[in-house]
Amino acid sequence: MRLDKFICKSTELTRNEAKKLLKSGDVRVNGEVAKNAAMQVHENNTITVDGQALTPRTSRYFMLHKMVDSICSNVDEVYPSVLHFLDVDKAFDLHIAGRLDADTTGLVLITDDGRWSHNVISPKKDCSKTYRVWLRNAINDDKADELIAQFKQGLQLQGESSLTRPAILEKVTDDQVLLTITEGKYHQVKRMFAAVGNKVVGLHREQIGGIELGDLAPGQWRSLTEQEVALFDPTPNK
Ligand code: URA
């Protein structure tokens, strides 16, 4: 892996901070001063900062199929935290990358890698989230194109100063749609449909960026694959 990535994985430093540290000349690889952030290193190299050897952390990455009446929080409230369903050691040391409401089901990503979850959550990263939405009022065919255009142009949500970002709406049946958005304002999907005079009666997240829930059963979880983790890697080998 790159030297700056190795430093990030071994410390709390961001990638920019790791680069600054390298410029300072305090980092050595096998005893030689190393300043090149892109230098390829391996775990069997001895990498030191001010003489102290670095050991990379191994982070954990999971997906969970959230059920209703559970919450995306590290603290139980009226409903239990989804972390109770993750049958791994020290589950409450992990955090949830992007919350769902208590009555929303579907894909939840869970990790202890803050830089990775930042790439999932930060509005600056434009990460798409796809929801299957069940609606109270049917969308008639003659209104569907207009609605799709409204979602694409952006909607004015109550209490917000700017329009929502362009969203992709696809009609599945008269009362079911797929909606892809790249932001995560509070109750965003419910408020988007409220803004066009409809009401969400069921909400399920199917996909986050390139990570799909697939056929994982409700309440079940699995580790993410290396390929899935790499999709939000904060220090890719590029
Ligand atoms: N939008 C909502 O309104 N609720 C969710 O749980 C997720 C997105």
Coordinates of C-alpha atoms in Angstrom, one line a residue, residues 44 46-47 49 53 56 81 83 92 104 109 111 128 133 136 148 156 170 197 204 207 213 224 229-230:
N44 CA 6.8 -6.3 6.9
T46 CA 9.6 -1.2 9.5
I47 CA 8.0 2.2 9.4
V49 CA 7.8 8.2 13.2
A53 CA 7.2 1.9 15.0
P56 CA -1.7 -0.4 11.0
S81 CA -30.0 0.1 18.4
L83 CA -26.0 -2.8 16.8
F92 CA -20.9 -0.9 20.2
T104 CA -37.4 2.5 7.5
L109 CA -23.3 0.2 6.7
T111 CA -17.7 0.4 10.6
S128 CA -25.9 8.0 -4.1
V133 CA -40.7 4.0 -1.7
R136 CA -50.2 6.7 -0.2
I148 CA -39.8 12.8 -12.5
Q156 CA -38.1 23.0 -1.9
E170 CA -38.3 5.8 -11.4
G197 CA -48.4 16.5 -1.9
H204 CA -36.5 0.6 2.2
Q207 CA -28.2 0.6 -2.3
L213 CA -28.3 -5.0 0.0
L224 CA -18.3 -6.3 3.4
V229 CA -14.7 -1.6 1.2
A230 CA -12.5 -0.2 -1.6

